Amino acid sequence: MGSPPKKEKVSEQELREVQCVEYGACSYLYQANGAMMDGLRRFFPDTWKTVFTLAALKCIGEASLKRVQTCYETSYLSVLFPRLGLSAPSLTHVMRELGRNRDGICSYMRDGLSAYSGFILVDGHRIISESRNMPLTQMSYDSRMRYEPQINLLYLFGRKDGTRLPLYYKQFAGSVPDCLALPDIGDEAGIGGSGITVIVDKGFGSEDDFSAITGSGMHYIIPLRRNTTEAQIPANTSLYANAFNFRQRSVFWISGTKDRCKVVVYYDMLLAMHETNDLICRLEKKNNTMAAALQKEGARRSKGKSKLTDEQIAAMQSIDVASNVQQRSEIGTLILKTDRLDLDESQIYALYKTRQEIEQNSKCYDDTLDLDASFMQDQDTFEGWLFVNHLALQMLYSILDHVAQANLAGRYSFKDVLRTLEGIRANKIHGQWRLSQFTKNTRKLCTDLNIKIDGPLVG
C-alpha cells in the first residue's frame, strides 16, 4: 500500500517546481477499468483517452464540463494521459464528434452485452433537457410527476455471477412510452430473436406490449396490475395453496397457465405488513382531519356562523380502519406473467426482485453522479454526453461490486471509497513522482478492499 516516503531536504527553487496531484482515486479507476479502456481503444482509437478521462472525472465527481480542464490538470490522469485538450471549446467539439459516432457507441455496448445471456432488466429513465433545439425533447411527465421538457432514456441492465452492469442505452422522445421503445432498442442491441428474457415494470402490461415483446423473439417476466382480469386475488391467505421462503420472509402463491403463459399471484407477508401500516396511517390521518374540521365547524356554528353545509358534514363519517383494511385483499400481492414455463414460481419471483438493481441504477444516475438534467444544446453533443455518463455509471458499478464482494456494502458507499482514495496525493520532486503519506482511515479502506497503492504508475 505504499511505504512512507524518506525524509529529504528540498531547496527553495526545487520546492517551487514541486507538482502535487490527486492520485488515489484516479489510479484506482485506471487499474480497475482495463477492459473498458481496451474496448474504447478498439472502437474509438483516436479519442479513447479523452473519453475515458472524461468518464473517470465524472465518476470522481466533476459533472460540469467547464471545470473539467482544472480537475484534469490537478489529477494524476494528466500524467497517465498527458496533453489532452479539455478546454470548453475543445470539449464541445469532442462531445459532438463522439455523439455523431453512434455506430461506434453501439458497437462498444454490443461488445459488452455479448457476455450476458439469459436475463436482461429494462427500465426507462427521464432526463430533463434545457435545450429547445433537440427534436427528441418533448413535454412529458416523469416518475416524480414533473411536467418538463425531457428525453426518455431506455436502459438495458445485466446481472451475472454477482456483478451488475448497465449494458445498453438509447434515447427516445420524452413522449414515447417505454413499452413502445423496447422492440426498437432490442433490435439495435441485437437481443431481438436471441431468446433473452426481459424483466420489465408495470408500464409494459398491456396486450400490445406482450405482442411487441414476443414478436421480437424475446421472452418476458412482467408484473400485471392488481385489477387485471387475468388473475383472481384470493380473499385471504388460507386460499393460497403454496409457499416458499424469500430472504427470510414468507411468500404464498397460486398460479395458472393459459395460452402458453403462466400467471402467478404472490402474497408477500413483509410487503403486506408495510402496506397495511401505510394504509392505517393514511386512514387515521383522514379521520383526524375530518374530526378537526367538524370541531372547527361546531365552534363556528356556536357563534351563529358556518362554513360547511349539512350535506358536507353528513359525509364526514369516521372510517372504520380495521374493517377497511380487512376488505383489502390485494394488500401485499404481486402478480407476474411470464412465457417461461420452465421456471418455477420461486425462481420467477426472485428474478423479478432483481429489478431493484435497475431502480438503483436510476438513483445512481440522478443522485450519485448528479446527471438528472442536461444543458447540451444539440442532439449529437447530448448523445456524446450520454455515452460518457454511461461509462461513468459502469465505473460506479464496478466499485459497488468490489465493495459488495468484500461483504462491506454496509460500511463503504461509492462516495466513501472515492472520497477516501482522493486523500492519496502524488508529488513530483527532483523529476520523480512519489506518494505523500496518507491517513490510517485511507490505509484501512485499502486493506479492507484489497486496493494496492504501491507507487506511481509512471514516472
GROMACS .gro file of C-alpha atoms in nm:
model
  459
    1MET     CA    1   0.000   0.000   0.000
    2GLY     CA    2   0.298   0.229  -0.024
    3SER     CA    3   0.578   0.299   0.219
    4PRO     CA    4   0.616   0.637   0.391
    5PRO     CA    5   0.850   0.850   0.177
    6LYS     CA    6   1.203   0.910   0.302
    7LYS     CA    7   1.267   1.249   0.455
    8GLU     CA    8   1.475   1.462   0.222
    9LYS     CA    9   1.583   1.824   0.210
   10VAL     CA   10   1.447   2.023  -0.081
   11SER     CA   11   1.587   2.357  -0.196
   12GLU     CA   12   1.364   2.662  -0.228
   13GLN     CA   13   1.393   2.654  -0.607
   14GLU     CA   14   1.308   2.285  -0.618
   15LEU     CA   15   1.015   2.348  -0.385
   16ARG     CA   16   0.869   2.594  -0.637
   17GLU     CA   17   0.888   2.321  -0.900
   18VAL     CA   18   0.714   2.056  -0.688
   19GLN     CA   19   0.393   1.929  -0.853
   20CYS     CA   20   0.116   1.783  -0.636
   21VAL     CA   21  -0.183   1.599  -0.785
   22GLU     CA   22  -0.467   1.374  -0.671
   23TYR     CA   23  -0.354   1.015  -0.718
   24GLY     CA   24  -0.558   0.757  -0.524
   25ALA     CA   25  -0.899   0.774  -0.696
   26CYS     CA   26  -0.754   0.825  -1.046
   27SER     CA   27  -0.509   0.537  -1.020
   28TYR     CA   28  -0.779   0.306  -0.880
   29LEU     CA   29  -1.019   0.383  -1.168
   30TYR     CA   30  -0.735   0.340  -1.416
   31GLN     CA   31  -0.635  -0.001  -1.281
   32ALA     CA   32  -0.991  -0.128  -1.224
   33ASN     CA   33  -1.118  -0.048  -1.573
   34GLY     CA   34  -0.864  -0.209  -1.805
   35ALA     CA   35  -1.136  -0.392  -2.003
   36MET     CA   36  -1.319  -0.064  -2.059
   37MET     CA   37  -1.004   0.101  -2.192
   38ASP     CA   38  -0.942  -0.194  -2.423
   39GLY     CA   39  -1.293  -0.160  -2.566
   40LEU     CA   40  -1.263   0.216  -2.609
   41ARG     CA   41  -0.925   0.174  -2.776
   42ARG     CA   42  -1.083  -0.064  -3.030
   43PHE     CA   43  -1.387   0.146  -3.120
   44PHE     CA   44  -1.252   0.499  -3.061
   45PRO     CA   45  -0.881   0.473  -3.147
   46ASP     CA   46  -0.829   0.849  -3.183
   47THR     CA   47  -1.023   0.977  -2.882
   48TRP     CA   48  -1.036   0.691  -2.629
   49LYS     CA   49  -0.800   0.861  -2.381
   50THR     CA   50  -1.014   1.174  -2.374
   51VAL     CA   51  -1.338   0.976  -2.344
   52PHE     CA   52  -1.202   0.760  -2.059
   53THR     CA   53  -1.065   1.066  -1.878
   54LEU     CA   54  -1.399   1.247  -1.901
   55ALA     CA   55  -1.581   0.943  -1.762
   56ALA     CA   56  -1.329   0.900  -1.478
   57LEU     CA   57  -1.350   1.268  -1.379
   58LYS     CA   58  -1.730   1.249  -1.389
   59CYS     CA   59  -1.719   0.939  -1.170
   60ILE     CA   60  -1.493   1.120  -0.923
   61GLY     CA   61  -1.748   1.398  -0.905
   62GLU     CA   62  -1.682   1.662  -1.170
   63ALA     CA   63  -2.009   1.675  -1.361
   64SER     CA   64  -1.957   2.020  -1.512
   65LEU     CA   65  -1.768   2.025  -1.843
   66LYS     CA   66  -1.645   2.381  -1.789
   67ARG     CA   67  -1.444   2.268  -1.485
   68VAL     CA   68  -1.301   1.951  -1.640
   69GLN     CA   69  -0.975   2.115  -1.752
   70THR     CA   70  -0.887   2.225  -1.398
   71CYS     CA   71  -0.984   1.890  -1.248
   72TYR     CA   72  -0.775   1.708  -1.511
   73GLU     CA   73  -0.466   1.924  -1.456
   74THR     CA   74  -0.473   1.862  -1.079
   75SER     CA   75  -0.517   1.485  -1.112
   76TYR     CA   76  -0.279   1.203  -1.198
   77LEU     CA   77  -0.478   1.147  -1.516
   78SER     CA   78  -0.278   1.436  -1.664
   79VAL     CA   79   0.033   1.221  -1.612
   80LEU     CA   80  -0.120   0.899  -1.741
   81PHE     CA   81  -0.274   1.076  -2.042
   82PRO     CA   82  -0.073   1.396  -2.096
   83ARG     CA   83  -0.161   1.690  -2.322
   84LEU     CA   84  -0.532   1.620  -2.363
   85GLY     CA   85  -0.728   1.918  -2.491
   86LEU     CA   86  -1.009   1.957  -2.238
   87SER     CA   87  -1.088   2.326  -2.265
   88ALA     CA   88  -1.454   2.418  -2.306
   89PRO     CA   89  -1.433   2.478  -2.686
   90SER     CA   90  -1.232   2.156  -2.735
   91LEU     CA   91  -1.479   1.953  -2.531
   92THR     CA   92  -1.774   2.081  -2.728
   93HIS     CA   93  -1.611   1.951  -3.046
   94VAL     CA   94  -1.511   1.620  -2.881
   95MET     CA   95  -1.863   1.557  -2.746
   96ARG     CA   96  -2.026   1.643  -3.077
   97GLU     CA   97  -1.799   1.415  -3.276
   98LEU     CA   98  -1.841   1.139  -3.020
   99GLY     CA   99  -2.219   1.170  -3.040
  100ARG     CA  100  -2.214   1.158  -3.418
  101ASN     CA  101  -2.041   0.822  -3.397
  102ARG     CA  102  -2.346   0.634  -3.270
  103ASP     CA  103  -2.228   0.329  -3.466
  104GLY     CA  104  -1.908   0.320  -3.259
  105ILE     CA  105  -2.106   0.368  -2.938
  106CYS     CA  106  -2.343   0.083  -3.030
  107SER     CA  107  -2.051  -0.143  -3.122
  108TYR     CA  108  -1.887  -0.078  -2.785
  109MET     CA  109  -2.210  -0.153  -2.596
  110ARG     CA  110  -2.295  -0.462  -2.801
  111ASP     CA  111  -1.946  -0.593  -2.734
  112GLY     CA  112  -2.015  -0.574  -2.359
  113LEU     CA  113  -2.370  -0.707  -2.398
  114SER     CA  114  -2.245  -1.020  -2.573
  115ALA     CA  115  -2.107  -1.151  -2.242
  116TYR     CA  116  -2.456  -1.151  -2.090
  117SER     CA  117  -2.723  -1.404  -2.171
  118GLY     CA  118  -3.038  -1.522  -2.006
  119PHE     CA  119  -3.198  -1.225  -1.830
  120ILE     CA  120  -3.191  -0.852  -1.904
  121LEU     CA  121  -3.365  -0.586  -1.694
  122VAL     CA  122  -3.533  -0.299  -1.878
  123ASP     CA  123  -3.633   0.043  -1.750
  124GLY     CA  124  -3.686   0.395  -1.876
  125HIS     CA  125  -3.528   0.699  -1.719
  126ARG     CA  126  -3.635   1.057  -1.789
  127ILE     CA  127  -3.375   1.334  -1.824
  128ILE     CA  128  -3.480   1.697  -1.804
  129SER     CA  129  -3.340   1.892  -2.100
  130GLU     CA  130  -3.287   2.268  -2.104
  131SER     CA  131  -3.247   2.271  -2.483
  132ARG     CA  132  -3.532   2.363  -2.716
  133ASN     CA  133  -3.324   2.272  -3.021
  134MET     CA  134  -3.334   1.893  -2.990
  135PRO     CA  135  -3.620   1.713  -3.167
  136LEU     CA  136  -3.642   1.439  -2.902
  137THR     CA  137  -3.701   1.691  -2.622
  138GLN     CA  138  -4.074   1.688  -2.555
  139MET     CA  139  -4.302   1.788  -2.270
  140SER     CA  140  -4.395   1.489  -2.058
  141TYR     CA  141  -4.444   1.367  -1.701
  142ASP     CA  142  -4.169   1.168  -1.532
  143SER     CA  143  -4.190   0.937  -1.229
  144ARG     CA  144  -4.176   1.242  -0.998
  145MET     CA  145  -4.475   1.392  -1.182
  146ARG     CA  146  -4.265   1.678  -1.318
  147TYR     CA  147  -4.413   1.816  -1.638
  148GLU     CA  148  -4.095   1.933  -1.807
  149PRO     CA  149  -3.923   1.910  -2.145
  150GLN     CA  150  -3.745   1.578  -2.127
  151ILE     CA  151  -3.595   1.284  -2.311
  152ASN     CA  152  -3.672   0.918  -2.240
  153LEU     CA  153  -3.352   0.719  -2.184
  154LEU     CA  154  -3.423   0.345  -2.206
  155TYR     CA  155  -3.166   0.121  -2.037
  156LEU     CA  156  -3.077  -0.248  -2.054
  157PHE     CA  157  -2.918  -0.375  -1.737
  158GLY     CA  158  -2.744  -0.706  -1.673
  159ARG     CA  159  -2.651  -0.918  -1.373
  160LYS     CA  160  -2.410  -1.212  -1.384
  161ASP     CA  161  -2.202  -1.402  -1.128
  162GLY     CA  162  -2.272  -1.148  -0.855
  163THR     CA  163  -2.178  -0.849  -1.071
  164ARG     CA  164  -2.410  -0.580  -1.206
  165LEU     CA  165  -2.363  -0.362  -1.509
  166PRO     CA  166  -2.553  -0.104  -1.717
  167LEU     CA  167  -2.520  -0.256  -2.062
  168TYR     CA  168  -2.700  -0.055  -2.326
  169TYR     CA  169  -2.897   0.267  -2.364
  170LYS     CA  170  -3.087   0.452  -2.632
  171GLN     CA  171  -3.260   0.789  -2.621
  172PHE     CA  172  -3.620   0.837  -2.733
  173ALA     CA  173  -3.859   1.130  -2.742
  174GLY     CA  174  -3.988   1.225  -2.398
  175SER     CA  175  -4.345   1.140  -2.502
  176VAL     CA  176  -4.259   0.784  -2.613
  177PRO     CA  177  -4.358   0.523  -2.351
  178ASP     CA  178  -4.106   0.256  -2.257
  179CYS     CA  179  -4.322  -0.027  -2.393
  180LEU     CA  180  -4.312   0.116  -2.746
  181ALA     CA  181  -3.937   0.178  -2.731
  182LEU     CA  182  -3.840  -0.173  -2.618
  183PRO     CA  183  -3.859  -0.353  -2.958
  184ASP     CA  184  -3.650  -0.073  -3.111
  185ILE     CA  185  -3.368  -0.092  -2.857
  186GLY     CA  186  -3.390  -0.472  -2.861
  187ASP     CA  187  -3.328  -0.480  -3.237
  188GLU     CA  188  -3.044  -0.227  -3.219
  189ALA     CA  189  -2.876  -0.406  -2.927
  190GLY     CA  190  -2.906  -0.739  -3.107
  191ILE     CA  191  -3.112  -0.916  -2.840
  192GLY     CA  192  -3.420  -0.950  -3.058
  193GLY     CA  193  -3.460  -1.314  -3.156
  194SER     CA  194  -3.188  -1.416  -2.911
  195GLY     CA  195  -3.421  -1.589  -2.665
  196ILE     CA  196  -3.319  -1.348  -2.389
  197THR     CA  197  -3.577  -1.293  -2.114
  198VAL     CA  198  -3.651  -0.928  -2.037
  199ILE     CA  199  -3.772  -0.828  -1.690
  200VAL     CA  200  -3.974  -0.508  -1.703
  201ASP     CA  201  -4.210  -0.298  -1.489
  202LYS     CA  202  -4.585  -0.244  -1.483
  203GLY     CA  203  -4.575   0.000  -1.773
  204PHE     CA  204  -4.542  -0.297  -2.011
  205GLY     CA  205  -4.851  -0.487  -1.902
  206SER     CA  206  -5.092  -0.441  -2.195
  207GLU     CA  207  -5.167  -0.696  -2.465
  208ASP     CA  208  -4.998  -0.477  -2.726
  209ASP     CA  209  -4.681  -0.477  -2.515
  210PHE     CA  210  -4.684  -0.858  -2.488
  211SER     CA  211  -4.726  -0.883  -2.864
  212ALA     CA  212  -4.439  -0.640  -2.926
  213ILE     CA  213  -4.205  -0.837  -2.697
  214THR     CA  214  -4.295  -1.183  -2.823
  215GLY     CA  215  -4.290  -1.059  -3.182
  216SER     CA  216  -3.928  -0.953  -3.135
  217GLY     CA  217  -3.828  -1.302  -3.020
  218MET     CA  218  -3.775  -1.214  -2.654
  219HIS     CA  219  -3.921  -1.387  -2.350
  220TYR     CA  220  -4.057  -1.184  -2.060
  221ILE     CA  221  -4.141  -1.155  -1.691
  222ILE     CA  222  -4.391  -0.872  -1.649
  223PRO     CA  223  -4.595  -0.755  -1.347
  224LEU     CA  224  -4.967  -0.706  -1.401
  225ARG     CA  225  -5.184  -0.451  -1.227
  226ARG     CA  226  -5.377  -0.579  -0.928
  227ASN     CA  227  -5.709  -0.514  -1.102
  228THR     CA  228  -5.615  -0.730  -1.401
  229THR     CA  229  -5.874  -0.967  -1.540
  230GLU     CA  230  -5.607  -1.235  -1.597
  231ALA     CA  231  -5.593  -1.343  -1.232
  232GLN     CA  232  -5.816  -1.355  -0.926
  233ILE     CA  233  -5.663  -1.244  -0.596
  234PRO     CA  234  -5.765  -1.481  -0.312
  235ALA     CA  235  -5.977  -1.327  -0.037
  236ASN     CA  236  -5.741  -1.446   0.239
  237THR     CA  237  -5.410  -1.626   0.285
  238SER     CA  238  -5.573  -1.962   0.356
  239LEU     CA  239  -5.668  -1.979  -0.012
  240TYR     CA  240  -5.306  -1.971  -0.129
  241ALA     CA  241  -5.206  -2.331  -0.195
  242ASN     CA  242  -4.827  -2.293  -0.185
  243ALA     CA  243  -4.548  -2.101  -0.011
  244PHE     CA  244  -4.171  -2.052  -0.009
  245ASN     CA  245  -3.914  -1.850   0.183
  246PHE     CA  246  -3.753  -1.547   0.021
  247ARG     CA  247  -3.483  -1.353   0.206
  248GLN     CA  248  -3.610  -1.457   0.546
  249ARG     CA  249  -3.976  -1.385   0.477
  250SER     CA  250  -4.273  -1.599   0.376
  251VAL     CA  251  -4.428  -1.568   0.031
  252PHE     CA  252  -4.753  -1.752  -0.059
  253TRP     CA  253  -4.863  -1.813  -0.418
  254ILE     CA  254  -5.116  -1.960  -0.658
  255SER     CA  255  -5.071  -1.986  -1.034
  256GLY     CA  256  -5.245  -2.077  -1.354
  257THR     CA  257  -5.143  -2.138  -1.715
  258LYS     CA  258  -5.322  -2.010  -2.023
  259ASP     CA  259  -5.215  -1.962  -2.386
  260ARG     CA  260  -4.865  -2.091  -2.306
  261CYS     CA  261  -4.818  -1.826  -2.037
  262LYS     CA  262  -4.802  -1.859  -1.661
  263VAL     CA  263  -4.971  -1.604  -1.433
  264VAL     CA  264  -4.872  -1.617  -1.064
  265VAL     CA  265  -5.033  -1.430  -0.775
  266TYR     CA  266  -4.794  -1.382  -0.481
  267TYR     CA  267  -4.871  -1.272  -0.127
  268ASP     CA  268  -4.560  -1.131   0.043
  269MET     CA  269  -4.606  -1.106   0.420
  270LEU     CA  270  -4.340  -0.836   0.464
  271LEU     CA  271  -4.488  -0.629   0.182
  272ALA     CA  272  -4.834  -0.679   0.334
  273MET     CA  273  -4.710  -0.551   0.670
  274HIS     CA  274  -4.563  -0.235   0.516
  275GLU     CA  275  -4.869  -0.168   0.300
  276THR     CA  276  -5.103  -0.228   0.594
  277ASN     CA  277  -4.910   0.012   0.815
  278ASP     CA  278  -4.914   0.273   0.540
  279LEU     CA  279  -5.289   0.230   0.483
  280ILE     CA  280  -5.367   0.254   0.854
  281CYS     CA  281  -5.159   0.573   0.884
  282ARG     CA  282  -5.343   0.730   0.590
  283LEU     CA  283  -5.688   0.632   0.723
  284GLU     CA  284  -5.609   0.759   1.071
  285LYS     CA  285  -5.481   1.086   0.926
  286LYS     CA  286  -5.804   1.121   0.727
  287ASN     CA  287  -6.014   1.056   1.039
  288ASN     CA  288  -5.815   1.310   1.239
  289THR     CA  289  -5.851   1.569   0.962
  290MET     CA  290  -6.229   1.520   0.950
  291ALA     CA  291  -6.258   1.535   1.329
  292ALA     CA  292  -6.065   1.861   1.340
  293ALA     CA  293  -6.283   2.007   1.061
  294LEU     CA  294  -6.602   1.909   1.245
  295GLN     CA  295  -6.471   2.058   1.569
  296LYS     CA  296  -6.395   2.390   1.398
  297GLU     CA  297  -6.734   2.389   1.228
  298GLY     CA  298  -6.904   2.325   1.564
  299ALA     CA  299  -6.722   2.624   1.713
  300ARG     CA  300  -6.827   2.845   1.422
  301ARG     CA  301  -7.191   2.735   1.445
  302SER     CA  302  -7.196   2.807   1.819
  303LYS     CA  303  -7.133   3.169   1.717
  304GLY     CA  304  -7.403   3.169   1.453
  305LYS     CA  305  -7.166   3.118   1.162
  306SER     CA  306  -7.099   2.826   0.929
  307LYS     CA  307  -6.860   2.723   0.654
  308LEU     CA  308  -6.969   2.366   0.577
  309THR     CA  309  -7.312   2.259   0.453
  310ASP     CA  310  -7.517   1.995   0.634
  311GLU     CA  311  -7.451   1.758   0.341
  312GLN     CA  312  -7.073   1.808   0.378
  313ILE     CA  313  -7.094   1.742   0.750
  314ALA     CA  314  -7.302   1.428   0.695
  315ALA     CA  315  -7.039   1.299   0.451
  316MET     CA  316  -6.769   1.327   0.716
  317GLN     CA  317  -6.828   0.986   0.866
  318SER     CA  318  -6.546   0.832   1.064
  319ILE     CA  319  -6.379   0.547   0.876
  320ASP     CA  320  -6.373   0.203   1.038
  321VAL     CA  321  -5.999   0.141   1.000
  322ALA     CA  322  -5.997  -0.230   1.085
  323SER     CA  323  -6.289  -0.313   0.858
  324ASN     CA  324  -6.139  -0.113   0.572
  325VAL     CA  325  -5.806  -0.294   0.598
  326GLN     CA  326  -5.972  -0.637   0.616
  327GLN     CA  327  -6.157  -0.571   0.291
  328ARG     CA  328  -5.836  -0.501   0.100
  329SER     CA  329  -5.744  -0.849  -0.018
  330GLU     CA  330  -5.496  -0.700  -0.268
  331ILE     CA  331  -5.265  -0.577   0.008
  332GLY     CA  332  -4.923  -0.744  -0.012
  333THR     CA  333  -4.986  -0.904  -0.351
  334LEU     CA  334  -4.779  -0.910  -0.669
  335ILE     CA  335  -4.899  -1.060  -0.998
  336LEU     CA  336  -4.641  -1.175  -1.251
  337LYS     CA  337  -4.692  -1.307  -1.603
  338THR     CA  338  -4.426  -1.495  -1.800
  339ASP     CA  339  -4.391  -1.718  -2.102
  340ARG     CA  340  -4.100  -1.901  -1.936
  341LEU     CA  341  -4.288  -2.214  -1.835
  342ASP     CA  342  -3.960  -2.384  -1.741
  343LEU     CA  343  -3.921  -2.155  -1.438
  344ASP     CA  344  -4.090  -2.239  -1.110
  345GLU     CA  345  -4.277  -1.979  -0.904
  346SER     CA  346  -3.994  -1.907  -0.658
  347GLN     CA  347  -3.749  -1.854  -0.946
  348ILE     CA  348  -3.987  -1.614  -1.121
  349TYR     CA  349  -4.031  -1.415  -0.800
  350ALA     CA  350  -3.657  -1.396  -0.727
  351LEU     CA  351  -3.577  -1.290  -1.083
  352TYR     CA  352  -3.833  -1.011  -1.074
  353LYS     CA  353  -3.694  -0.884  -0.744
  354THR     CA  354  -3.362  -0.820  -0.919
  355ARG     CA  355  -3.540  -0.517  -1.070
  356GLN     CA  356  -3.420  -0.334  -0.761
  357GLU     CA  357  -3.081  -0.326  -0.936
  358ILE     CA  358  -3.206  -0.112  -1.223
  359GLU     CA  359  -3.407   0.107  -0.987
  360GLN     CA  360  -3.079   0.171  -0.807
  361ASN     CA  361  -2.930   0.245  -1.149
  362SER     CA  362  -3.170   0.538  -1.193
  363LYS     CA  363  -3.093   0.665  -0.843
  364CYS     CA  364  -2.719   0.649  -0.911
  365TYR     CA  365  -2.771   0.837  -1.238
  366ASP     CA  366  -2.966   1.119  -1.074
  367ASP     CA  367  -2.824   1.149  -0.724
  368THR     CA  368  -2.479   0.992  -0.704
  369LEU     CA  369  -2.348   1.117  -1.039
  370ASP     CA  370  -2.578   1.423  -1.048
  371LEU     CA  371  -2.687   1.360  -1.408
  372ASP     CA  372  -3.063   1.417  -1.387
  373ALA     CA  373  -3.058   1.722  -1.619
  374SER     CA  374  -2.872   1.820  -1.934
  375PHE     CA  375  -2.771   2.156  -2.074
  376MET     CA  376  -2.644   2.015  -2.406
  377GLN     CA  377  -2.777   2.223  -2.694
  378ASP     CA  378  -2.785   1.976  -2.984
  379GLN     CA  379  -2.864   1.607  -3.033
  380ASP     CA  380  -2.510   1.497  -3.119
  381THR     CA  381  -2.350   1.666  -2.819
  382PHE     CA  382  -2.623   1.521  -2.598
  383GLU     CA  383  -2.551   1.171  -2.733
  384GLY     CA  384  -2.181   1.217  -2.653
  385TRP     CA  385  -2.275   1.335  -2.303
  386LEU     CA  386  -2.494   1.025  -2.256
  387PHE     CA  387  -2.212   0.791  -2.357
  388VAL     CA  388  -1.965   0.950  -2.114
  389ASN     CA  389  -2.234   0.917  -1.845
  390HIS     CA  390  -2.278   0.551  -1.941
  391LEU     CA  391  -1.907   0.484  -1.890
  392ALA     CA  392  -1.907   0.668  -1.556
  393LEU     CA  393  -2.204   0.457  -1.449
  394GLN     CA  394  -2.016   0.139  -1.541
  395MET     CA  395  -1.720   0.259  -1.331
  396LEU     CA  396  -1.955   0.329  -1.041
  397TYR     CA  397  -2.099  -0.023  -1.054
  398SER     CA  398  -1.753  -0.179  -1.068
  399ILE     CA  399  -1.682  -0.006  -0.735
  400LEU     CA  400  -2.016  -0.113  -0.585
  401ASP     CA  401  -1.948  -0.474  -0.690
  402HIS     CA  402  -1.595  -0.458  -0.547
  403VAL     CA  403  -1.736  -0.345  -0.212
  404ALA     CA  404  -2.020  -0.600  -0.221
  405GLN     CA  405  -1.785  -0.889  -0.296
  406ALA     CA  406  -1.584  -0.792   0.011
  407ASN     CA  407  -1.910  -0.803   0.217
  408LEU     CA  408  -1.856  -0.439   0.316
  409ALA     CA  409  -2.157  -0.273   0.149
  410GLY     CA  410  -2.284  -0.170   0.491
  411ARG     CA  411  -1.957   0.008   0.573
  412TYR     CA  412  -1.848   0.174   0.250
  413SER     CA  413  -2.054   0.357  -0.011
  414PHE     CA  414  -1.938   0.452  -0.358
  415LYS     CA  415  -1.862   0.804  -0.241
  416ASP     CA  416  -1.683   0.675   0.070
  417VAL     CA  417  -1.440   0.482  -0.149
  418LEU     CA  418  -1.355   0.760  -0.392
  419ARG     CA  419  -1.350   1.044  -0.136
  420THR     CA  420  -1.115   0.843   0.085
  421LEU     CA  421  -0.886   0.749  -0.204
  422GLU     CA  422  -0.874   1.113  -0.311
  423GLY     CA  423  -0.671   1.174   0.006
  424ILE     CA  424  -0.376   0.994  -0.155
  425ARG     CA  425  -0.162   1.252  -0.332
  426ALA     CA  426   0.141   1.220  -0.559
  427ASN     CA  427   0.425   1.474  -0.556
  428LYS     CA  428   0.682   1.527  -0.829
  429ILE     CA  429   1.017   1.609  -0.668
  430HIS     CA  430   1.354   1.601  -0.848
  431GLY     CA  431   1.164   1.484  -1.156
  432GLN     CA  432   1.031   1.173  -0.976
  433TRP     CA  433   0.675   1.100  -0.868
  434ARG     CA  434   0.638   0.994  -0.505
  435LEU     CA  435   0.334   0.928  -0.291
  436SER     CA  436   0.262   1.150   0.007
  437GLN     CA  437   0.174   0.998   0.342
  438PHE     CA  438  -0.192   0.915   0.392
  439THR     CA  439  -0.419   0.862   0.691
  440LYS     CA  440  -0.497   0.549   0.888
  441ASN     CA  441  -0.855   0.557   0.757
  442THR     CA  442  -0.726   0.557   0.399
  443ARG     CA  443  -0.489   0.273   0.475
  444LYS     CA  444  -0.769   0.075   0.641
  445LEU     CA  445  -1.000   0.116   0.339
  446CYS     CA  446  -0.722  -0.002   0.106
  447THR     CA  447  -0.664  -0.305   0.331
  448ASP     CA  448  -1.036  -0.387   0.364
  449LEU     CA  449  -1.093  -0.371  -0.013
  450ASN     CA  450  -0.754  -0.511  -0.113
  451ILE     CA  451  -0.670  -0.197  -0.308
  452LYS     CA  452  -0.299  -0.186  -0.380
  453ILE     CA  453  -0.141   0.159  -0.394
  454ASP     CA  454   0.222   0.061  -0.442
  455GLY     CA  455   0.351   0.377  -0.602
  456PRO     CA  456   0.305   0.599  -0.905
  457LEU     CA  457   0.210   0.403  -1.216
  458VAL     CA  458   0.453   0.603  -1.432
  459GLY     CA  459   0.744   0.839  -1.371
   0.00000   0.00000   0.00000
